């Protein structure tokens, strides 16, 4: 009975977390993930302005009724994806938000951090499950980590702590406790820390900009 109640409680918690992630609509569901995890799983990471948008067919098949939004962008800087594309002029997303389509402001002013995947034809696709944020909403630590920490430490594993007890089970793991402590996903830890590999092969939370002796914090249990 207790096991059943715990399973029911955990399923409800995960549902709440999924709904919290940018108010996903019913058919679009994304698992909670630290920004570092989302960047590591992306094929491309860029800083860009959106200069225009238009609705285009999702494929060359005239029988396919699906539509997509083609965003015309001005790439400011590329952090990841150099080996696949050089300059991104367009990104694509489903027109329907229920299919995880992303709505961006095409005013040539607002800058975004865009992450996504690259198709075989070279097109860049983005959706709600990617890490997409207005550039000005990123912390200074996050911006610094884009150039260094996030890209080189994808071998470290981030474990999300939903409730106590929770702990890491391997040296290459970092415990993410924002939800447990602040009851929100992108809290202080997500905004200011990266999970970084140490010289001995273990991983720990690192805050950009601190003196060397204060680089790492150890969180094995909340």
PDB file of C-alpha atoms in Angstrom:
ATOM      1  CA  UNK A   1       0.000   0.000   0.000  1.00  0.00           C
ATOM      2  CA  UNK A   2       2.782   2.419   0.926  1.00  0.00           C
ATOM      3  CA  UNK A   3       4.618   1.594  -2.285  1.00  0.00           C
ATOM      4  CA  UNK A   4       1.487   2.326  -4.300  1.00  0.00           C
ATOM      5  CA  UNK A   5       0.947   5.660  -2.529  1.00  0.00           C
ATOM      6  CA  UNK A   6       4.564   6.664  -3.092  1.00  0.00           C
ATOM      7  CA  UNK A   7       4.325   5.771  -6.790  1.00  0.00           C
ATOM      8  CA  UNK A   8       1.110   7.815  -7.072  1.00  0.00           C
ATOM      9  CA  UNK A   9       2.725  10.800  -5.300  1.00  0.00           C
ATOM     10  CA  UNK A  10       5.846  10.665  -7.475  1.00  0.00           C
ATOM     11  CA  UNK A  11       3.810  10.461 -10.680  1.00  0.00           C
ATOM     12  CA  UNK A  12       1.863  13.535  -9.584  1.00  0.00           C
ATOM     13  CA  UNK A  13       5.079  15.404  -8.780  1.00  0.00           C
ATOM     14  CA  UNK A  14       6.601  14.623 -12.177  1.00  0.00           C
ATOM     15  CA  UNK A  15       3.410  15.748 -13.873  1.00  0.00           C
ATOM     16  CA  UNK A  16       3.565  19.038 -11.993  1.00  0.00           C
ATOM     17  CA  UNK A  17       7.183  19.537 -12.995  1.00  0.00           C
ATOM     18  CA  UNK A  18       6.373  18.904 -16.643  1.00  0.00           C
ATOM     19  CA  UNK A  19       3.564  21.445 -16.513  1.00  0.00           C
ATOM     20  CA  UNK A  20       5.832  24.000 -14.863  1.00  0.00           C
ATOM     21  CA  UNK A  21       8.306  23.918 -17.740  1.00  0.00           C
ATOM     22  CA  UNK A  22       7.033  26.941 -19.677  1.00  0.00           C
ATOM     23  CA  UNK A  23       3.385  25.913 -19.352  1.00  0.00           C
ATOM     24  CA  UNK A  24       3.563  23.000 -21.755  1.00  0.00           C
ATOM     25  CA  UNK A  25       0.227  22.169 -23.332  1.00  0.00           C
ATOM     26  CA  UNK A  26      -1.284  18.728 -22.962  1.00  0.00           C
ATOM     27  CA  UNK A  27       0.269  17.009 -26.005  1.00  0.00           C
ATOM     28  CA  UNK A  28       3.718  18.514 -25.437  1.00  0.00           C
ATOM     29  CA  UNK A  29       5.545  16.917 -22.522  1.00  0.00           C
ATOM     30  CA  UNK A  30       9.209  17.466 -21.630  1.00  0.00           C
ATOM     31  CA  UNK A  31      11.183  15.791 -18.865  1.00  0.00           C
ATOM     32  CA  UNK A  32      12.753  18.214 -16.329  1.00  0.00           C
ATOM     33  CA  UNK A  33      16.438  18.822 -17.065  1.00  0.00           C
ATOM     34  CA  UNK A  34      19.214  21.125 -15.891  1.00  0.00           C
ATOM     35  CA  UNK A  35      20.305  23.686 -18.559  1.00  0.00           C
ATOM     36  CA  UNK A  36      23.678  21.947 -18.810  1.00  0.00           C
ATOM     37  CA  UNK A  37      21.955  18.667 -19.702  1.00  0.00           C
ATOM     38  CA  UNK A  38      19.850  20.382 -22.371  1.00  0.00           C
ATOM     39  CA  UNK A  39      22.900  22.009 -23.934  1.00  0.00           C
ATOM     40  CA  UNK A  40      24.833  18.746 -23.892  1.00  0.00           C
ATOM     41  CA  UNK A  41      21.993  16.944 -25.694  1.00  0.00           C
ATOM     42  CA  UNK A  42      21.682  19.672 -28.349  1.00  0.00           C
ATOM     43  CA  UNK A  43      23.488  19.534 -31.683  1.00  0.00           C
ATOM     44  CA  UNK A  44      23.620  23.307 -31.970  1.00  0.00           C
ATOM     45  CA  UNK A  45      23.756  26.234 -29.518  1.00  0.00           C
ATOM     46  CA  UNK A  46      23.659  29.820 -30.788  1.00  0.00           C
ATOM     47  CA  UNK A  47      22.944  33.378 -29.720  1.00  0.00           C
ATOM     48  CA  UNK A  48      20.704  35.129 -32.235  1.00  0.00           C
ATOM     49  CA  UNK A  49      18.125  37.783 -33.042  1.00  0.00           C
ATOM     50  CA  UNK A  50      14.893  36.892 -34.841  1.00  0.00           C
ATOM     51  CA  UNK A  51      14.275  39.166 -37.804  1.00  0.00           C
ATOM     52  CA  UNK A  52      11.252  37.529 -39.416  1.00  0.00           C
ATOM     53  CA  UNK A  53       8.870  34.586 -39.494  1.00  0.00           C
ATOM     54  CA  UNK A  54       6.554  32.825 -41.907  1.00  0.00           C
ATOM     55  CA  UNK A  55       4.499  29.645 -42.042  1.00  0.00           C
ATOM     56  CA  UNK A  56       5.843  26.968 -44.387  1.00  0.00           C
ATOM     57  CA  UNK A  57       4.925  23.334 -45.195  1.00  0.00           C
ATOM     58  CA  UNK A  58       6.468  20.784 -42.833  1.00  0.00           C
ATOM     59  CA  UNK A  59       7.600  18.659 -45.799  1.00  0.00           C
ATOM     60  CA  UNK A  60       7.677  18.547 -49.593  1.00  0.00           C
ATOM     61  CA  UNK A  61       4.798  16.064 -49.561  1.00  0.00           C
ATOM     62  CA  UNK A  62       1.647  17.952 -50.672  1.00  0.00           C
ATOM     63  CA  UNK A  63      -0.478  15.373 -48.848  1.00  0.00           C
ATOM     64  CA  UNK A  64       1.087  16.350 -45.513  1.00  0.00           C
ATOM     65  CA  UNK A  65      -1.128  19.027 -43.873  1.00  0.00           C
ATOM     66  CA  UNK A  66       1.378  19.873 -41.132  1.00  0.00           C
ATOM     67  CA  UNK A  67       2.864  23.368 -41.079  1.00  0.00           C
ATOM     68  CA  UNK A  68       5.965  24.823 -39.479  1.00  0.00           C
ATOM     69  CA  UNK A  69       7.183  28.277 -38.548  1.00  0.00           C
ATOM     70  CA  UNK A  70      10.347  29.339 -40.309  1.00  0.00           C
ATOM     71  CA  UNK A  71      12.153  31.956 -38.224  1.00  0.00           C
ATOM     72  CA  UNK A  72      14.687  34.084 -40.039  1.00  0.00           C
ATOM     73  CA  UNK A  73      17.519  34.844 -37.633  1.00  0.00           C
ATOM     74  CA  UNK A  74      20.712  36.851 -37.437  1.00  0.00           C
ATOM     75  CA  UNK A  75      23.315  34.678 -35.780  1.00  0.00           C
ATOM     76  CA  UNK A  76      25.442  36.602 -33.292  1.00  0.00           C
ATOM     77  CA  UNK A  77      27.588  33.782 -31.937  1.00  0.00           C
ATOM     78  CA  UNK A  78      27.764  30.008 -32.203  1.00  0.00           C
ATOM     79  CA  UNK A  79      28.748  28.006 -29.121  1.00  0.00           C
ATOM     80  CA  UNK A  80      28.177  24.502 -30.486  1.00  0.00           C
ATOM     81  CA  UNK A  81      27.596  22.976 -33.918  1.00  0.00           C
ATOM     82  CA  UNK A  82      30.634  24.275 -35.823  1.00  0.00           C
ATOM     83  CA  UNK A  83      31.269  20.824 -37.280  1.00  0.00           C
ATOM     84  CA  UNK A  84      27.830  20.702 -38.934  1.00  0.00           C
ATOM     85  CA  UNK A  85      26.909  24.252 -39.959  1.00  0.00           C
ATOM     86  CA  UNK A  86      28.746  27.551 -40.232  1.00  0.00           C
ATOM     87  CA  UNK A  87      26.068  30.222 -40.288  1.00  0.00           C
ATOM     88  CA  UNK A  88      22.436  29.635 -39.389  1.00  0.00           C
ATOM     89  CA  UNK A  89      19.939  31.835 -41.224  1.00  0.00           C
ATOM     90  CA  UNK A  90      16.718  29.977 -40.411  1.00  0.00           C
ATOM     91  CA  UNK A  91      15.371  27.807 -37.598  1.00  0.00           C
ATOM     92  CA  UNK A  92      12.179  25.764 -37.777  1.00  0.00           C
ATOM     93  CA  UNK A  93       9.582  24.817 -35.181  1.00  0.00           C
ATOM     94  CA  UNK A  94       6.106  23.202 -35.325  1.00  0.00           C
ATOM     95  CA  UNK A  95       3.317  25.698 -35.904  1.00  0.00           C
ATOM     96  CA  UNK A  96       1.129  24.025 -33.281  1.00  0.00           C
ATOM     97  CA  UNK A  97       2.171  24.531 -29.662  1.00  0.00           C
ATOM     98  CA  UNK A  98       0.642  21.143 -28.851  1.00  0.00           C
ATOM     99  CA  UNK A  99       3.495  19.695 -30.928  1.00  0.00           C
ATOM    100  CA  UNK A 100       6.000  21.672 -28.852  1.00  0.00           C
ATOM    101  CA  UNK A 101       6.237  24.606 -31.237  1.00  0.00           C
ATOM    102  CA  UNK A 102       8.147  27.643 -29.906  1.00  0.00           C
ATOM    103  CA  UNK A 103       6.922  31.219 -30.164  1.00  0.00           C
ATOM    104  CA  UNK A 104       9.703  33.807 -30.551  1.00  0.00           C
ATOM    105  CA  UNK A 105       9.516  37.579 -30.902  1.00  0.00           C
ATOM    106  CA  UNK A 106      10.516  38.540 -34.442  1.00  0.00           C
ATOM    107  CA  UNK A 107      11.287  42.194 -33.749  1.00  0.00           C
ATOM    108  CA  UNK A 108      15.012  42.269 -34.663  1.00  0.00           C
ATOM    109  CA  UNK A 109      15.765  43.490 -31.134  1.00  0.00           C
ATOM    110  CA  UNK A 110      15.327  40.673 -28.632  1.00  0.00           C
ATOM    111  CA  UNK A 111      18.230  38.228 -28.448  1.00  0.00           C
ATOM    112  CA  UNK A 112      17.795  34.554 -27.633  1.00  0.00           C
ATOM    113  CA  UNK A 113      19.899  31.603 -26.653  1.00  0.00           C
ATOM    114  CA  UNK A 114      18.687  28.916 -29.051  1.00  0.00           C
ATOM    115  CA  UNK A 115      19.474  25.213 -28.818  1.00  0.00           C
ATOM    116  CA  UNK A 116      18.199  22.503 -31.108  1.00  0.00           C
ATOM    117  CA  UNK A 117      18.903  19.692 -33.512  1.00  0.00           C
ATOM    118  CA  UNK A 118      20.295  19.650 -37.060  1.00  0.00           C
ATOM    119  CA  UNK A 119      18.586  17.492 -39.672  1.00  0.00           C
ATOM    120  CA  UNK A 120      20.413  15.680 -42.471  1.00  0.00           C
ATOM    121  CA  UNK A 121      19.361  18.423 -44.886  1.00  0.00           C
ATOM    122  CA  UNK A 122      21.081  21.012 -42.676  1.00  0.00           C
ATOM    123  CA  UNK A 123      17.898  22.562 -41.295  1.00  0.00           C
ATOM    124  CA  UNK A 124      17.913  23.534 -37.616  1.00  0.00           C
ATOM    125  CA  UNK A 125      14.838  22.518 -35.617  1.00  0.00           C
ATOM    126  CA  UNK A 126      13.869  23.850 -32.186  1.00  0.00           C
ATOM    127  CA  UNK A 127      11.030  23.003 -29.813  1.00  0.00           C
ATOM    128  CA  UNK A 128       9.858  23.581 -26.254  1.00  0.00           C
ATOM    129  CA  UNK A 129      11.958  20.710 -24.929  1.00  0.00           C
ATOM    130  CA  UNK A 130      15.145  22.493 -25.990  1.00  0.00           C
ATOM    131  CA  UNK A 131      16.752  25.158 -23.819  1.00  0.00           C
ATOM    132  CA  UNK A 132      15.513  28.438 -25.323  1.00  0.00           C
ATOM    133  CA  UNK A 133      15.774  31.590 -23.265  1.00  0.00           C
ATOM    134  CA  UNK A 134      15.928  35.354 -23.840  1.00  0.00           C
ATOM    135  CA  UNK A 135      19.617  36.264 -23.655  1.00  0.00           C
ATOM    136  CA  UNK A 136      19.020  38.929 -21.028  1.00  0.00           C
ATOM    137  CA  UNK A 137      17.366  36.357 -18.732  1.00  0.00           C
ATOM    138  CA  UNK A 138      20.551  34.286 -18.461  1.00  0.00           C
ATOM    139  CA  UNK A 139      22.783  34.807 -15.442  1.00  0.00           C
ATOM    140  CA  UNK A 140      26.384  35.936 -15.860  1.00  0.00           C
ATOM    141  CA  UNK A 141      27.528  32.463 -14.763  1.00  0.00           C
ATOM    142  CA  UNK A 142      25.392  30.823 -17.457  1.00  0.00           C
ATOM    143  CA  UNK A 143      26.799  33.098 -20.144  1.00  0.00           C
ATOM    144  CA  UNK A 144      30.367  32.313 -19.047  1.00  0.00           C
ATOM    145  CA  UNK A 145      29.631  28.589 -18.935  1.00  0.00           C
ATOM    146  CA  UNK A 146      28.428  28.617 -22.556  1.00  0.00           C
ATOM    147  CA  UNK A 147      32.005  29.252 -23.686  1.00  0.00           C
ATOM    148  CA  UNK A 148      33.634  26.735 -21.374  1.00  0.00           C
ATOM    149  CA  UNK A 149      31.957  24.574 -18.764  1.00  0.00           C
ATOM    150  CA  UNK A 150      28.754  23.434 -20.449  1.00  0.00           C
ATOM    151  CA  UNK A 151      30.480  22.118 -23.572  1.00  0.00           C
ATOM    152  CA  UNK A 152      33.451  20.303 -22.065  1.00  0.00           C
ATOM    153  CA  UNK A 153      31.771  18.531 -19.146  1.00  0.00           C
ATOM    154  CA  UNK A 154      29.058  16.467 -20.821  1.00  0.00           C
ATOM    155  CA  UNK A 155      30.544  13.292 -19.330  1.00  0.00           C
ATOM    156  CA  UNK A 156      29.276  14.400 -15.910  1.00  0.00           C
ATOM    157  CA  UNK A 157      25.765  13.264 -14.975  1.00  0.00           C
ATOM    158  CA  UNK A 158      23.244  15.487 -13.197  1.00  0.00           C
ATOM    159  CA  UNK A 159      20.776  13.761 -10.854  1.00  0.00           C
ATOM    160  CA  UNK A 160      17.540  15.604 -10.090  1.00  0.00           C
ATOM    161  CA  UNK A 161      16.477  15.471  -6.444  1.00  0.00           C
ATOM    162  CA  UNK A 162      12.678  15.554  -6.094  1.00  0.00           C
ATOM    163  CA  UNK A 163      12.379  14.471  -2.454  1.00  0.00           C
ATOM    164  CA  UNK A 164      14.509  13.267   0.448  1.00  0.00           C
ATOM    165  CA  UNK A 165      16.361  11.038   0.771  1.00  0.00           C
ATOM    166  CA  UNK A 166      18.367  11.449  -2.438  1.00  0.00           C
ATOM    167  CA  UNK A 167      22.077  11.164  -3.115  1.00  0.00           C
ATOM    168  CA  UNK A 168      24.600  10.525  -5.863  1.00  0.00           C
ATOM    169  CA  UNK A 169      25.640   6.952  -6.559  1.00  0.00           C
ATOM    170  CA  UNK A 170      28.751   7.486  -8.690  1.00  0.00           C
ATOM    171  CA  UNK A 171      31.749   9.870  -8.621  1.00  0.00           C
ATOM    172  CA  UNK A 172      30.754  11.479 -11.937  1.00  0.00           C
ATOM    173  CA  UNK A 173      27.332  12.601 -10.646  1.00  0.00           C
ATOM    174  CA  UNK A 174      26.131  15.972  -9.313  1.00  0.00           C
ATOM    175  CA  UNK A 175      22.938  16.338  -7.267  1.00  0.00           C
ATOM    176  CA  UNK A 176      20.530  19.009  -8.559  1.00  0.00           C
ATOM    177  CA  UNK A 177      18.412  20.265  -5.641  1.00  0.00           C
ATOM    178  CA  UNK A 178      16.629  23.382  -6.978  1.00  0.00           C
ATOM    179  CA  UNK A 179      13.208  21.731  -6.920  1.00  0.00           C
ATOM    180  CA  UNK A 180      13.698  20.323  -3.429  1.00  0.00           C
ATOM    181  CA  UNK A 181      14.958  23.595  -1.904  1.00  0.00           C
ATOM    182  CA  UNK A 182      13.202  26.309  -3.912  1.00  0.00           C
ATOM    183  CA  UNK A 183      10.260  24.412  -5.413  1.00  0.00           C
ATOM    184  CA  UNK A 184      11.227  25.592  -8.883  1.00  0.00           C
ATOM    185  CA  UNK A 185      13.398  24.026 -11.529  1.00  0.00           C
ATOM    186  CA  UNK A 186      15.580  26.876 -12.689  1.00  0.00           C
ATOM    187  CA  UNK A 187      16.643  28.166  -9.301  1.00  0.00           C
ATOM    188  CA  UNK A 188      19.984  29.304  -7.901  1.00  0.00           C
ATOM    189  CA  UNK A 189      21.837  26.097  -8.730  1.00  0.00           C
ATOM    190  CA  UNK A 190      20.670  26.010 -12.355  1.00  0.00           C
ATOM    191  CA  UNK A 191      21.421  29.701 -12.849  1.00  0.00           C
ATOM    192  CA  UNK A 192      24.878  29.833 -11.295  1.00  0.00           C
ATOM    193  CA  UNK A 193      26.493  26.370 -11.259  1.00  0.00           C
ATOM    194  CA  UNK A 194      27.793  23.816 -13.754  1.00  0.00           C
ATOM    195  CA  UNK A 195      28.622  20.177 -13.034  1.00  0.00           C
ATOM    196  CA  UNK A 196      32.337  19.973 -13.829  1.00  0.00           C
ATOM    197  CA  UNK A 197      34.857  17.125 -13.954  1.00  0.00           C
ATOM    198  CA  UNK A 198      37.726  17.438 -11.475  1.00  0.00           C
ATOM    199  CA  UNK A 199      41.312  16.323 -12.077  1.00  0.00           C
ATOM    200  CA  UNK A 200      40.635  13.008 -10.288  1.00  0.00           C
ATOM    201  CA  UNK A 201      37.739  12.170 -12.635  1.00  0.00           C
ATOM    202  CA  UNK A 202      34.960  12.947 -10.167  1.00  0.00           C
ATOM    203  CA  UNK A 203      32.407  15.708 -10.823  1.00  0.00           C
ATOM    204  CA  UNK A 204      31.305  18.635  -8.660  1.00  0.00           C
ATOM    205  CA  UNK A 205      29.360  21.881  -8.898  1.00  0.00           C
ATOM    206  CA  UNK A 206      31.437  24.822 -10.123  1.00  0.00           C
ATOM    207  CA  UNK A 207      30.463  28.489 -10.015  1.00  0.00           C
ATOM    208  CA  UNK A 208      31.990  30.708 -12.686  1.00  0.00           C
ATOM    209  CA  UNK A 209      33.897  33.743 -11.452  1.00  0.00           C
ATOM    210  CA  UNK A 210      34.876  32.512  -7.983  1.00  0.00           C
ATOM    211  CA  UNK A 211      38.505  32.302  -6.792  1.00  0.00           C
ATOM    212  CA  UNK A 212      40.131  28.871  -7.397  1.00  0.00           C
ATOM    213  CA  UNK A 213      39.889  27.745  -3.766  1.00  0.00           C
ATOM    214  CA  UNK A 214      36.124  28.334  -3.888  1.00  0.00           C
ATOM    215  CA  UNK A 215      35.478  26.884  -7.328  1.00  0.00           C
ATOM    216  CA  UNK A 216      33.747  23.724  -6.171  1.00  0.00           C
ATOM    217  CA  UNK A 217      30.962  22.982  -3.753  1.00  0.00           C
ATOM    218  CA  UNK A 218      30.213  19.468  -2.606  1.00  0.00           C
ATOM    219  CA  UNK A 219      26.580  18.379  -2.442  1.00  0.00           C
ATOM    220  CA  UNK A 220      26.190  14.652  -2.009  1.00  0.00           C
ATOM    221  CA  UNK A 221      23.013  14.772   0.078  1.00  0.00           C
ATOM    222  CA  UNK A 222      20.446  17.526   0.752  1.00  0.00           C
TER     223      UNK A 222
END
